[in-house]
Amino acid sequence: MAKPKIAILGTGYVGLVAAAIFAERGFAVLASSQDKEKVDLINHGQAPFYEKDLDAIVESAVRAGKLRAVVGRQEAILKSDIFFISVGTPSLMSGEADLRLVRETAAAIGEALREKDTYSLVVARSTIVPGTTRNVIIPLLEKHSGKKAGEHFGVCMSPEFLRQGAAVEDTRSPDSVVIGEFDTRSGDFLEEFCQQLYAGQNVPILRMNLESAEMVKYGRNTFLAMNISYINEMARIAETIPGVDIYEVVKGIGADWRINPAFLKAGCGYGGSCFPKDVKALISFARLQAVQPQLLETVEVVNEQQAIHIVEIAKQEMGGTLKRKRIALLGLSFKPDTDDMREAPAIKVANHLYAQEANIVAYDPKAGPNARKRFIRDTIKISYADSVEECLKDADCCILLTEWEEFRKMKPEVFNRCMKKSVIVDGRRIWDEEFRKKVAAYRGIGLGTDKVHTS
Ligand code: UGA
């Protein structure tokens, strides 16, 4: 098969990173967005959001003429052979995924398909609950095109597994590709594209039906979220036992070949645009199917509590009250190497601190602007520092929320010099024993204290 031309509908993390990497590998890619500003930025070789290494790839792909962004969907579809639906599916109040953009995009593809006389392939890549491709997307495609799936066009569902902050690396070398297919012809078409895309890389391709592929995405994300809540609960237990360190315990747990320790890092909880939303969506889907998702409900509860727990640790160290205490927050984004504030534990932490009348000062290497926007919405008052030292100046307590490299490298002397008293609450366990010994007080998630309850 000649190299197919690709349309990517949606230029968020999933869409734009895929567009850039497909273009880097020599495919002609049209990236469609409804937002003119975004389109202009991309065509000037810039990603509209921060993602490690992405700007450089977008720039060279645009310069090489392989990647172009367009406003609207029509042109992208008419000029391409495979169309990826990569639009967002945010949570509705009910927890269900909002399919508005998926519906709009499917209808627009249908309209364009009316004018196409060659067989082409629609690939759903957005996170959607089982049944959505068959029961929502395909009927819209058929209705708006007047054509039949399987006859005039193919349909696949292929979930995306990239992590923000490592999106480029994950898209260049995925651990696997899951292809959910409407029929064999659709699956063959997508598999052939993947083989061209990952030539020489030995990426396993797993083929299954549409619904199973949709469920794989929720399966992976909720399993990982469950790992995190599990280890955070274990960390809470460990904290009550003097001398126990959950990070040491995980080395032992993970030595069992059946357990992968990669997502067993205790911390201040999971955030981001995926785990919180996907856990909620699967809970809500399960209830609609008359299944009580008890485990998933608990995963969510434990995660909510973890952010509050870290504030409670700070409160203990402040002698039982946070009122008028100057609390320095290091890190705001939901994880390092991104400026993304969506569902970041920092939001819950700051709200909880504010409710207890603490004075909050925060510093994040990248997320400052997004945090400002977010906290204005919550109407909570935060001072933003332009550097770590400015943030720590005269602080009573420092809470580390995001494990940016810049923070990992910090020496205890900086805390001792800048803070009123160097009381540290390490929400990501980035500082070692040497460091701990040199500050006035150190509390870490999952690190046993001497405040033990024995009865
Ligand atoms: C997650 C998945 O890891 C990706 O595979 C998936 O494609 C993506 O969601 C998605 O559905 O689009 P992402 O949200 O970018 O990726 O970030 P992760 O690295 O998974 O981290 C999520 C949250 O969990 C972060 O707040 C992180 O700090 C937290 N986390 C992660 C822990 O607290 N402990 C861990 O051991 C691992």
mmCIF file of N, CA, C and O in Angstrom, residues 146-240:
data_model
loop_
_atom_site.group_PDB
_atom_site.id
_atom_site.type_symbol
_atom_site.label_atom_id
_atom_site.label_comp_id
_atom_site.label_asym_id
_atom_site.label_seq_id
_atom_site.Cartn_x
_atom_site.Cartn_y
_atom_site.Cartn_z
ATOM 1 N N GLY A 146 -24.800 8.880 3.870
ATOM 2 C CA GLY A 146 -25.696 8.111 2.996
ATOM 3 C C GLY A 146 -25.002 6.838 2.514
ATOM 4 O O GLY A 146 -25.414 6.227 1.530
ATOM 5 N N LYS A 147 -23.893 6.457 3.164
ATOM 6 C CA LYS A 147 -23.143 5.267 2.738
ATOM 7 C C LYS A 147 -23.073 4.239 3.856
ATOM 8 O O LYS A 147 -23.454 4.532 4.990
ATOM 9 N N LYS A 148 -22.553 3.058 3.549
ATOM 10 C CA LYS A 148 -22.550 1.977 4.541
ATOM 11 C C LYS A 148 -21.153 1.659 5.047
ATOM 12 O O LYS A 148 -20.217 1.512 4.263
ATOM 13 N N ALA A 149 -21.058 1.539 6.389
ATOM 14 C CA ALA A 149 -19.779 1.115 6.984
ATOM 15 C C ALA A 149 -19.465 -0.289 6.500
ATOM 16 O O ALA A 149 -20.363 -1.134 6.399
ATOM 17 N N GLY A 150 -18.214 -0.530 6.192
ATOM 18 C CA GLY A 150 -17.816 -1.871 5.742
ATOM 19 C C GLY A 150 -17.880 -1.987 4.236
ATOM 20 O O GLY A 150 -17.190 -2.810 3.642
ATOM 21 N N GLU A 151 -18.683 -1.132 3.615
ATOM 22 C CA GLU A 151 -18.815 -1.211 2.164
ATOM 23 C C GLU A 151 -18.054 -0.049 1.516
ATOM 24 O O GLU A 151 -17.144 -0.239 0.740
ATOM 25 N N HIS A 152 -18.444 1.171 1.951
ATOM 26 C CA HIS A 152 -17.803 2.358 1.356
ATOM 27 C C HIS A 152 -16.663 2.906 2.192
ATOM 28 O O HIS A 152 -15.822 3.639 1.723
ATOM 29 N N PHE A 153 -16.712 2.623 3.463
ATOM 30 C CA PHE A 153 -15.623 3.087 4.345
ATOM 31 C C PHE A 153 -15.449 2.084 5.487
ATOM 32 O O PHE A 153 -16.371 1.335 5.815
ATOM 33 N N GLY A 154 -14.256 2.090 6.057
ATOM 34 C CA GLY A 154 -13.983 1.188 7.178
ATOM 35 C C GLY A 154 -14.014 1.947 8.498
ATOM 36 O O GLY A 154 -13.951 3.179 8.517
ATOM 37 N N VAL A 155 -14.142 1.203 9.599
ATOM 38 C CA VAL A 155 -14.155 1.841 10.920
ATOM 39 C C VAL A 155 -13.315 1.009 11.897
ATOM 40 O O VAL A 155 -13.456 -0.212 11.975
ATOM 41 N N CYS A 156 -12.454 1.697 12.636
ATOM 42 C CA CYS A 156 -11.695 1.048 13.706
ATOM 43 C C CYS A 156 -11.757 1.901 14.963
ATOM 44 O O CYS A 156 -12.082 3.094 14.908
ATOM 45 N N MET A 157 -11.436 1.274 16.090
ATOM 46 C CA MET A 157 -11.277 2.009 17.347
ATOM 47 C C MET A 157 -9.895 1.632 17.844
ATOM 48 O O MET A 157 -9.604 0.445 18.029
ATOM 49 N N SER A 158 -9.041 2.624 18.000
ATOM 50 C CA SER A 158 -7.676 2.320 18.422
ATOM 51 C C SER A 158 -7.271 3.288 19.533
ATOM 52 O O SER A 158 -6.918 4.427 19.269
ATOM 53 N N PRO A 159 -7.354 2.830 20.779
ATOM 54 C CA PRO A 159 -7.085 3.755 21.886
ATOM 55 C C PRO A 159 -5.630 4.196 21.929
ATOM 56 O O PRO A 159 -4.743 3.497 21.434
ATOM 57 N N GLU A 160 -5.425 5.342 22.555
ATOM 58 C CA GLU A 160 -4.092 5.938 22.677
ATOM 59 C C GLU A 160 -3.625 5.774 24.118
ATOM 60 O O GLU A 160 -4.406 5.947 25.054
ATOM 61 N N PHE A 161 -2.345 5.437 24.288
ATOM 62 C CA PHE A 161 -1.868 5.194 25.663
ATOM 63 C C PHE A 161 -0.746 6.144 26.083
ATOM 64 O O PHE A 161 0.017 5.838 26.997
ATOM 65 N N LEU A 162 -0.618 7.276 25.410
ATOM 66 C CA LEU A 162 0.525 8.143 25.734
ATOM 67 C C LEU A 162 0.354 8.853 27.074
ATOM 68 O O LEU A 162 -0.757 9.126 27.520
ATOM 69 N N ARG A 163 1.506 9.122 27.701
ATOM 70 C CA ARG A 163 1.505 9.887 28.951
ATOM 71 C C ARG A 163 1.931 11.304 28.643
ATOM 72 O O ARG A 163 2.872 11.513 27.877
ATOM 73 N N GLN A 164 1.263 12.276 29.251
ATOM 74 C CA GLN A 164 1.713 13.653 29.094
ATOM 75 C C GLN A 164 3.112 13.755 29.677
ATOM 76 O O GLN A 164 3.435 13.096 30.664
ATOM 77 N N GLY A 165 3.910 14.587 29.091
ATOM 78 C CA GLY A 165 5.281 14.732 29.575
ATOM 79 C C GLY A 165 6.199 13.710 28.905
ATOM 80 O O GLY A 165 7.403 13.915 28.825
ATOM 81 N N ALA A 166 5.620 12.597 28.438
ATOM 82 C CA ALA A 166 6.422 11.590 27.727
ATOM 83 C C ALA A 166 5.689 11.231 26.442
ATOM 84 O O ALA A 166 5.868 10.156 25.868
ATOM 85 N N ALA A 167 4.845 12.160 25.989
ATOM 86 C CA ALA A 167 3.947 11.880 24.873
ATOM 87 C C ALA A 167 4.703 11.568 23.581
ATOM 88 O O ALA A 167 4.319 10.681 22.817
ATOM 89 N N VAL A 168 5.795 12.295 23.359
ATOM 90 C CA VAL A 168 6.551 12.108 22.121
ATOM 91 C C VAL A 168 7.179 10.716 22.097
ATOM 92 O O VAL A 168 7.018 9.937 21.152
ATOM 93 N N GLU A 169 7.850 10.409 23.190
ATOM 94 C CA GLU A 169 8.518 9.106 23.329
ATOM 95 C C GLU A 169 7.491 7.959 23.237
ATOM 96 O O GLU A 169 7.687 6.968 22.536
ATOM 97 N N ASP A 170 6.348 8.117 23.921
ATOM 98 C CA ASP A 170 5.321 7.069 23.910
ATOM 99 C C ASP A 170 4.727 6.881 22.519
ATOM 100 O O ASP A 170 4.361 5.762 22.140
ATOM 101 N N THR A 171 4.605 7.977 21.765
ATOM 102 C CA THR A 171 4.009 7.852 20.430
ATOM 103 C C THR A 171 5.025 7.287 19.437
ATOM 104 O O THR A 171 4.669 6.533 18.537
ATOM 105 N N ARG A 172 6.290 7.622 19.645
ATOM 106 C CA ARG A 172 7.313 7.059 18.753
ATOM 107 C C ARG A 172 7.476 5.559 18.988
ATOM 108 O O ARG A 172 7.670 4.797 18.046
ATOM 109 N N SER A 173 7.429 5.143 20.242
ATOM 110 C CA SER A 173 7.655 3.727 20.556
ATOM 111 C C SER A 173 6.598 3.191 21.509
ATOM 112 O O SER A 173 6.876 3.012 22.694
ATOM 113 N N PRO A 174 5.389 2.952 21.034
ATOM 114 C CA PRO A 174 4.355 2.438 21.944
ATOM 115 C C PRO A 174 4.663 0.995 22.343
ATOM 116 O O PRO A 174 5.346 0.281 21.608
ATOM 117 N N ASP A 175 4.161 0.573 23.528
ATOM 118 C CA ASP A 175 4.424 -0.820 23.911
ATOM 119 C C ASP A 175 3.559 -1.780 23.110
ATOM 120 O O ASP A 175 3.875 -2.957 22.976
ATOM 121 N N SER A 176 2.457 -1.273 22.564
ATOM 122 C CA SER A 176 1.578 -2.101 21.731
ATOM 123 C C SER A 176 0.611 -1.180 21.005
ATOM 124 O O SER A 176 0.462 -0.026 21.388
ATOM 125 N N VAL A 177 -0.040 -1.750 19.982
ATOM 126 C CA VAL A 177 -1.129 -1.009 19.336
ATOM 127 C C VAL A 177 -2.357 -1.900 19.429
ATOM 128 O O VAL A 177 -2.290 -3.093 19.124
ATOM 129 N N VAL A 178 -3.455 -1.339 19.905
ATOM 130 C CA VAL A 178 -4.698 -2.098 19.985
ATOM 131 C C VAL A 178 -5.600 -1.643 18.839
ATOM 132 O O VAL A 178 -5.860 -0.452 18.687
ATOM 133 N N ILE A 179 -6.022 -2.597 18.036
ATOM 134 C CA ILE A 179 -6.928 -2.269 16.923
ATOM 135 C C ILE A 179 -8.265 -2.967 17.159
ATOM 136 O O ILE A 179 -8.352 -4.197 17.134
ATOM 137 N N GLY A 180 -9.274 -2.178 17.408
ATOM 138 C CA GLY A 180 -10.635 -2.718 17.456
ATOM 139 C C GLY A 180 -11.210 -2.521 16.065
ATOM 140 O O GLY A 180 -11.152 -1.414 15.526
ATOM 141 N N GLU A 181 -11.739 -3.588 15.453
ATOM 142 C CA GLU A 181 -12.145 -3.444 14.056
ATOM 143 C C GLU A 181 -13.627 -3.734 13.849
ATOM 144 O O GLU A 181 -14.183 -4.635 14.475
ATOM 145 N N PHE A 182 -14.235 -2.966 12.938
ATOM 146 C CA PHE A 182 -15.622 -3.201 12.559
ATOM 147 C C PHE A 182 -15.693 -4.464 11.710
ATOM 148 O O PHE A 182 -16.596 -5.278 11.851
ATOM 149 N N ASP A 183 -14.708 -4.618 10.833
ATOM 150 C CA ASP A 183 -14.591 -5.833 10.013
ATOM 151 C C ASP A 183 -13.122 -6.045 9.660
ATOM 152 O O ASP A 183 -12.280 -5.181 9.942
ATOM 153 N N THR A 184 -12.820 -7.181 9.042
ATOM 154 C CA THR A 184 -11.414 -7.507 8.769
ATOM 155 C C THR A 184 -10.761 -6.483 7.849
ATOM 156 O O THR A 184 -9.603 -6.099 8.047
ATOM 157 N N ARG A 185 -11.501 -6.002 6.867
ATOM 158 C CA ARG A 185 -10.906 -5.059 5.907
ATOM 159 C C ARG A 185 -10.446 -3.788 6.635
ATOM 160 O O ARG A 185 -9.355 -3.279 6.377
ATOM 161 N N SER A 186 -11.281 -3.295 7.564
ATOM 162 C CA SER A 186 -10.911 -2.090 8.326
ATOM 163 C C SER A 186 -9.645 -2.360 9.134
ATOM 164 O O SER A 186 -8.709 -1.554 9.141
ATOM 165 N N GLY A 187 -9.622 -3.518 9.833
ATOM 166 C CA GLY A 187 -8.473 -3.858 10.675
ATOM 167 C C GLY A 187 -7.200 -4.005 9.841
ATOM 168 O O GLY A 187 -6.127 -3.545 10.242
ATOM 169 N N ASP A 188 -7.337 -4.634 8.653
ATOM 170 C CA ASP A 188 -6.159 -4.817 7.784
ATOM 171 C C ASP A 188 -5.592 -3.460 7.361
ATOM 172 O O ASP A 188 -4.384 -3.252 7.320
ATOM 173 N N PHE A 189 -6.494 -2.545 7.038
ATOM 174 C CA PHE A 189 -6.090 -1.204 6.568
ATOM 175 C C PHE A 189 -5.259 -0.510 7.668
ATOM 176 O O PHE A 189 -4.158 -0.021 7.436
ATOM 177 N N LEU A 190 -5.796 -0.545 8.889
ATOM 178 C CA LEU A 190 -5.097 0.149 9.980
ATOM 179 C C LEU A 190 -3.799 -0.570 10.338
ATOM 180 O O LEU A 190 -2.773 0.073 10.601
ATOM 181 N N GLU A 191 -3.850 -1.895 10.308
ATOM 182 C CA GLU A 191 -2.621 -2.640 10.644
ATOM 183 C C GLU A 191 -1.516 -2.312 9.648
ATOM 184 O O GLU A 191 -0.362 -2.116 10.030
ATOM 185 N N GLU A 192 -1.895 -2.206 8.370
ATOM 186 C CA GLU A 192 -0.874 -1.906 7.369
ATOM 187 C C GLU A 192 -0.263 -0.526 7.606
ATOM 188 O O GLU A 192 0.951 -0.338 7.511
ATOM 189 N N PHE A 193 -1.118 0.431 7.959
ATOM 190 C CA PHE A 193 -0.596 1.773 8.279
ATOM 191 C C PHE A 193 0.366 1.685 9.468
ATOM 192 O O PHE A 193 1.462 2.253 9.447
ATOM 193 N N CYS A 194 -0.021 0.934 10.499
ATOM 194 C CA CYS A 194 0.838 0.816 11.699
ATOM 195 C C CYS A 194 2.154 0.159 11.349
ATOM 196 O O CYS A 194 3.206 0.517 11.874
ATOM 197 N N GLN A 195 2.079 -0.816 10.418
ATOM 198 C CA GLN A 195 3.330 -1.475 10.044
ATOM 199 C C GLN A 195 4.287 -0.523 9.334
ATOM 200 O O GLN A 195 5.487 -0.565 9.553
ATOM 201 N N GLN A 196 3.725 0.356 8.533
ATOM 202 C CA GLN A 196 4.569 1.377 7.881
ATOM 203 C C GLN A 196 5.101 2.354 8.925
ATOM 204 O O GLN A 196 6.262 2.724 8.925
ATOM 205 N N LEU A 197 4.224 2.731 9.834
ATOM 206 C CA LEU A 197 4.579 3.741 10.828
ATOM 207 C C LEU A 197 5.683 3.237 11.761
ATOM 208 O O LEU A 197 6.595 3.979 12.110
ATOM 209 N N TYR A 198 5.576 1.983 12.180
ATOM 210 C CA TYR A 198 6.533 1.444 13.147
ATOM 211 C C TYR A 198 7.485 0.435 12.501
ATOM 212 O O TYR A 198 7.946 -0.499 13.161
ATOM 213 N N ALA A 199 7.772 0.632 11.223
ATOM 214 C CA ALA A 199 8.640 -0.313 10.493
ATOM 215 C C ALA A 199 9.934 -0.548 11.261
ATOM 216 O O ALA A 199 10.575 0.401 11.715
ATOM 217 N N GLY A 200 10.281 -1.821 11.449
ATOM 218 C CA GLY A 200 11.545 -2.172 12.105
ATOM 219 C C GLY A 200 11.512 -2.050 13.615
ATOM 220 O O GLY A 200 12.528 -2.218 14.282
ATOM 221 N N GLN A 201 10.346 -1.749 14.189
ATOM 222 C CA GLN A 201 10.312 -1.513 15.647
ATOM 223 C C GLN A 201 9.742 -2.661 16.467
ATOM 224 O O GLN A 201 9.805 -2.633 17.684
ATOM 225 N N ASN A 202 9.115 -3.603 15.807
ATOM 226 C CA ASN A 202 8.583 -4.750 16.536
ATOM 227 C C ASN A 202 7.531 -4.368 17.585
ATOM 228 O O ASN A 202 7.644 -4.753 18.752
ATOM 229 N N VAL A 203 6.561 -3.568 17.164
ATOM 230 C CA VAL A 203 5.487 -3.170 18.088
ATOM 231 C C VAL A 203 4.347 -4.189 17.953
ATOM 232 O O VAL A 203 3.803 -4.369 16.859
ATOM 233 N N PRO A 204 3.998 -4.898 19.044
ATOM 234 C CA PRO A 204 2.907 -5.881 18.918
ATOM 235 C C PRO A 204 1.577 -5.211 18.561
ATOM 236 O O PRO A 204 1.257 -4.161 19.104
ATOM 237 N N ILE A 205 0.861 -5.826 17.625
ATOM 238 C CA ILE A 205 -0.451 -5.285 17.240
ATOM 239 C C ILE A 205 -1.515 -6.275 17.687
ATOM 240 O O ILE A 205 -1.474 -7.461 17.341
ATOM 241 N N LEU A 206 -2.441 -5.808 18.503
ATOM 242 C CA LEU A 206 -3.488 -6.686 19.031
ATOM 243 C C LEU A 206 -4.805 -6.335 18.368
ATOM 244 O O LEU A 206 -5.251 -5.189 18.446
ATOM 245 N N ARG A 207 -5.411 -7.317 17.698
ATOM 246 C CA ARG A 207 -6.680 -7.026 17.012
ATOM 247 C C ARG A 207 -7.836 -7.653 17.774
ATOM 248 O O ARG A 207 -7.740 -8.758 18.295
ATOM 249 N N MET A 208 -8.914 -6.917 17.827
ATOM 250 C CA MET A 208 -10.093 -7.378 18.572
ATOM 251 C C MET A 208 -11.316 -6.642 18.041
ATOM 252 O O MET A 208 -11.195 -5.865 17.080
ATOM 253 N N ASN A 209 -12.482 -6.827 18.681
ATOM 254 C CA ASN A 209 -13.634 -6.083 18.182
ATOM 255 C C ASN A 209 -13.658 -4.665 18.774
ATOM 256 O O ASN A 209 -12.845 -4.324 19.639
ATOM 257 N N LEU A 210 -14.582 -3.855 18.288
ATOM 258 C CA LEU A 210 -14.614 -2.434 18.673
ATOM 259 C C LEU A 210 -14.778 -2.264 20.176
ATOM 260 O O LEU A 210 -14.078 -1.489 20.817
ATOM 261 N N GLU A 211 -15.724 -3.020 20.753
ATOM 262 C CA GLU A 211 -16.063 -2.831 22.165
ATOM 263 C C GLU A 211 -14.904 -3.231 23.081
ATOM 264 O O GLU A 211 -14.637 -2.576 24.088
ATOM 265 N N SER A 212 -14.219 -4.313 22.708
ATOM 266 C CA SER A 212 -13.094 -4.746 23.551
ATOM 267 C C SER A 212 -11.998 -3.689 23.540
ATOM 268 O O SER A 212 -11.390 -3.386 24.574
ATOM 269 N N ALA A 213 -11.749 -3.112 22.363
ATOM 270 C CA ALA A 213 -10.702 -2.083 22.273
ATOM 271 C C ALA A 213 -11.089 -0.877 23.132
ATOM 272 O O ALA A 213 -10.242 -0.299 23.827
ATOM 273 N N GLU A 214 -12.354 -0.501 23.082
ATOM 274 C CA GLU A 214 -12.815 0.640 23.906
ATOM 275 C C GLU A 214 -12.585 0.344 25.385
ATOM 276 O O GLU A 214 -12.167 1.192 26.160
ATOM 277 N N MET A 215 -12.823 -0.910 25.747
ATOM 278 C CA MET A 215 -12.702 -1.281 27.155
ATOM 279 C C MET A 215 -11.235 -1.388 27.609
ATOM 280 O O MET A 215 -10.929 -1.137 28.774
ATOM 281 N N VAL A 216 -10.341 -1.730 26.684
ATOM 282 C CA VAL A 216 -8.910 -1.827 27.032
ATOM 283 C C VAL A 216 -8.433 -0.492 27.607
ATOM 284 O O VAL A 216 -7.714 -0.438 28.608
ATOM 285 N N LYS A 217 -8.849 0.589 26.966
ATOM 286 C CA LYS A 217 -8.394 1.906 27.425
ATOM 287 C C LYS A 217 -8.817 2.156 28.880
ATOM 288 O O LYS A 217 -8.011 2.557 29.717
ATOM 289 N N TYR A 218 -10.083 1.902 29.175
ATOM 290 C CA TYR A 218 -10.550 2.084 30.558
ATOM 291 C C TYR A 218 -9.888 1.082 31.484
ATOM 292 O O TYR A 218 -9.598 1.378 32.635
ATOM 293 N N GLY A 219 -9.660 -0.108 30.972
ATOM 294 C CA GLY A 219 -9.028 -1.148 31.775
ATOM 295 C C GLY A 219 -7.643 -0.722 32.226
ATOM 296 O O GLY A 219 -7.294 -0.802 33.400
ATOM 297 N N ARG A 220 -6.861 -0.216 31.284
ATOM 298 C CA ARG A 220 -5.487 0.184 31.647
ATOM 299 C C ARG A 220 -5.520 1.353 32.632
ATOM 300 O O ARG A 220 -4.840 1.322 33.653
ATOM 301 N N ASN A 221 -6.280 2.395 32.300
ATOM 302 C CA ASN A 221 -6.237 3.598 33.156
ATOM 303 C C ASN A 221 -6.803 3.355 34.548
ATOM 304 O O ASN A 221 -6.261 3.835 35.539
ATOM 305 N N THR A 222 -7.876 2.588 34.644
ATOM 306 C CA THR A 222 -8.447 2.371 35.977
ATOM 307 C C THR A 222 -7.571 1.406 36.775
ATOM 308 O O THR A 222 -7.464 1.526 37.992
ATOM 309 N N PHE A 223 -6.928 0.495 36.100
ATOM 310 C CA PHE A 223 -6.013 -0.413 36.806
ATOM 311 C C PHE A 223 -4.851 0.382 37.406
ATOM 312 O O PHE A 223 -4.475 0.193 38.568
ATOM 313 N N LEU A 224 -4.309 1.304 36.616
ATOM 314 C CA LEU A 224 -3.188 2.116 37.108
ATOM 315 C C LEU A 224 -3.647 3.028 38.244
ATOM 316 O O LEU A 224 -2.956 3.182 39.260
ATOM 317 N N ALA A 225 -4.839 3.610 38.097
ATOM 318 C CA ALA A 225 -5.376 4.476 39.167
ATOM 319 C C ALA A 225 -5.579 3.645 40.439
ATOM 320 O O ALA A 225 -5.296 4.102 41.552
ATOM 321 N N MET A 226 -6.037 2.416 40.261
ATOM 322 C CA MET A 226 -6.243 1.531 41.416
ATOM 323 C C MET A 226 -4.907 1.236 42.109
ATOM 324 O O MET A 226 -4.826 1.245 43.338
ATOM 325 N N ASN A 227 -3.857 1.025 41.314
ATOM 326 C CA ASN A 227 -2.508 0.811 41.891
ATOM 327 C C ASN A 227 -2.135 1.992 42.776
ATOM 328 O O ASN A 227 -1.598 1.822 43.865
ATOM 329 N N ILE A 228 -2.404 3.198 42.279
ATOM 330 C CA ILE A 228 -1.980 4.407 43.009
ATOM 331 C C ILE A 228 -2.772 4.538 44.313
ATOM 332 O O ILE A 228 -2.205 4.799 45.370
ATOM 333 N N SER A 229 -4.071 4.325 44.245
ATOM 334 C CA SER A 229 -4.863 4.426 45.484
ATOM 335 C C SER A 229 -4.470 3.318 46.458
ATOM 336 O O SER A 229 -4.413 3.526 47.667
ATOM 337 N N TYR A 230 -4.189 2.148 45.923
ATOM 338 C CA TYR A 230 -3.756 1.039 46.789
ATOM 339 C C TYR A 230 -2.492 1.433 47.548
ATOM 340 O O TYR A 230 -2.402 1.303 48.763
ATOM 341 N N ILE A 231 -1.508 1.961 46.803
ATOM 342 C CA ILE A 231 -0.227 2.238 47.461
ATOM 343 C C ILE A 231 -0.356 3.454 48.386
ATOM 344 O O ILE A 231 0.329 3.532 49.409
ATOM 345 N N ASN A 232 -1.250 4.372 48.052
ATOM 346 C CA ASN A 232 -1.448 5.513 48.960
ATOM 347 C C ASN A 232 -2.100 5.052 50.265
ATOM 348 O O ASN A 232 -1.782 5.556 51.341
ATOM 349 N N GLU A 233 -2.986 4.085 50.168
ATOM 350 C CA GLU A 233 -3.581 3.562 51.394
ATOM 351 C C GLU A 233 -2.523 2.812 52.216
ATOM 352 O O GLU A 233 -2.434 2.956 53.435
ATOM 353 N N MET A 234 -1.698 2.038 51.531
ATOM 354 C CA MET A 234 -0.596 1.333 52.212
ATOM 355 C C MET A 234 0.336 2.355 52.872
ATOM 356 O O MET A 234 0.838 2.141 53.979
ATOM 357 N N ALA A 235 0.563 3.464 52.175
ATOM 358 C CA ALA A 235 1.452 4.505 52.711
ATOM 359 C C ALA A 235 0.875 5.075 54.005
ATOM 360 O O ALA A 235 1.604 5.329 54.969
ATOM 361 N N ARG A 236 -0.447 5.236 54.030
ATOM 362 C CA ARG A 236 -1.095 5.765 55.240
ATOM 363 C C ARG A 236 -0.867 4.812 56.407
ATOM 364 O O ARG A 236 -0.642 5.223 57.534
ATOM 365 N N ILE A 237 -0.917 3.519 56.120
ATOM 366 C CA ILE A 237 -0.673 2.532 57.182
ATOM 367 C C ILE A 237 0.801 2.602 57.590
ATOM 368 O O ILE A 237 1.135 2.666 58.773
ATOM 369 N N ALA A 238 1.687 2.656 56.596
ATOM 370 C CA ALA A 238 3.133 2.692 56.876
ATOM 371 C C ALA A 238 3.499 3.880 57.759
ATOM 372 O O ALA A 238 4.365 3.777 58.632
ATOM 373 N N GLU A 239 2.821 5.000 57.519
ATOM 374 C CA GLU A 239 3.151 6.213 58.289
ATOM 375 C C GLU A 239 2.934 6.044 59.787
ATOM 376 O O GLU A 239 3.474 6.799 60.591
ATOM 377 N N THR A 240 2.133 5.052 60.162
ATOM 378 C CA THR A 240 1.865 4.866 61.592
ATOM 379 C C THR A 240 2.886 3.941 62.255
ATOM 380 O O THR A 240 2.824 3.714 63.452
#
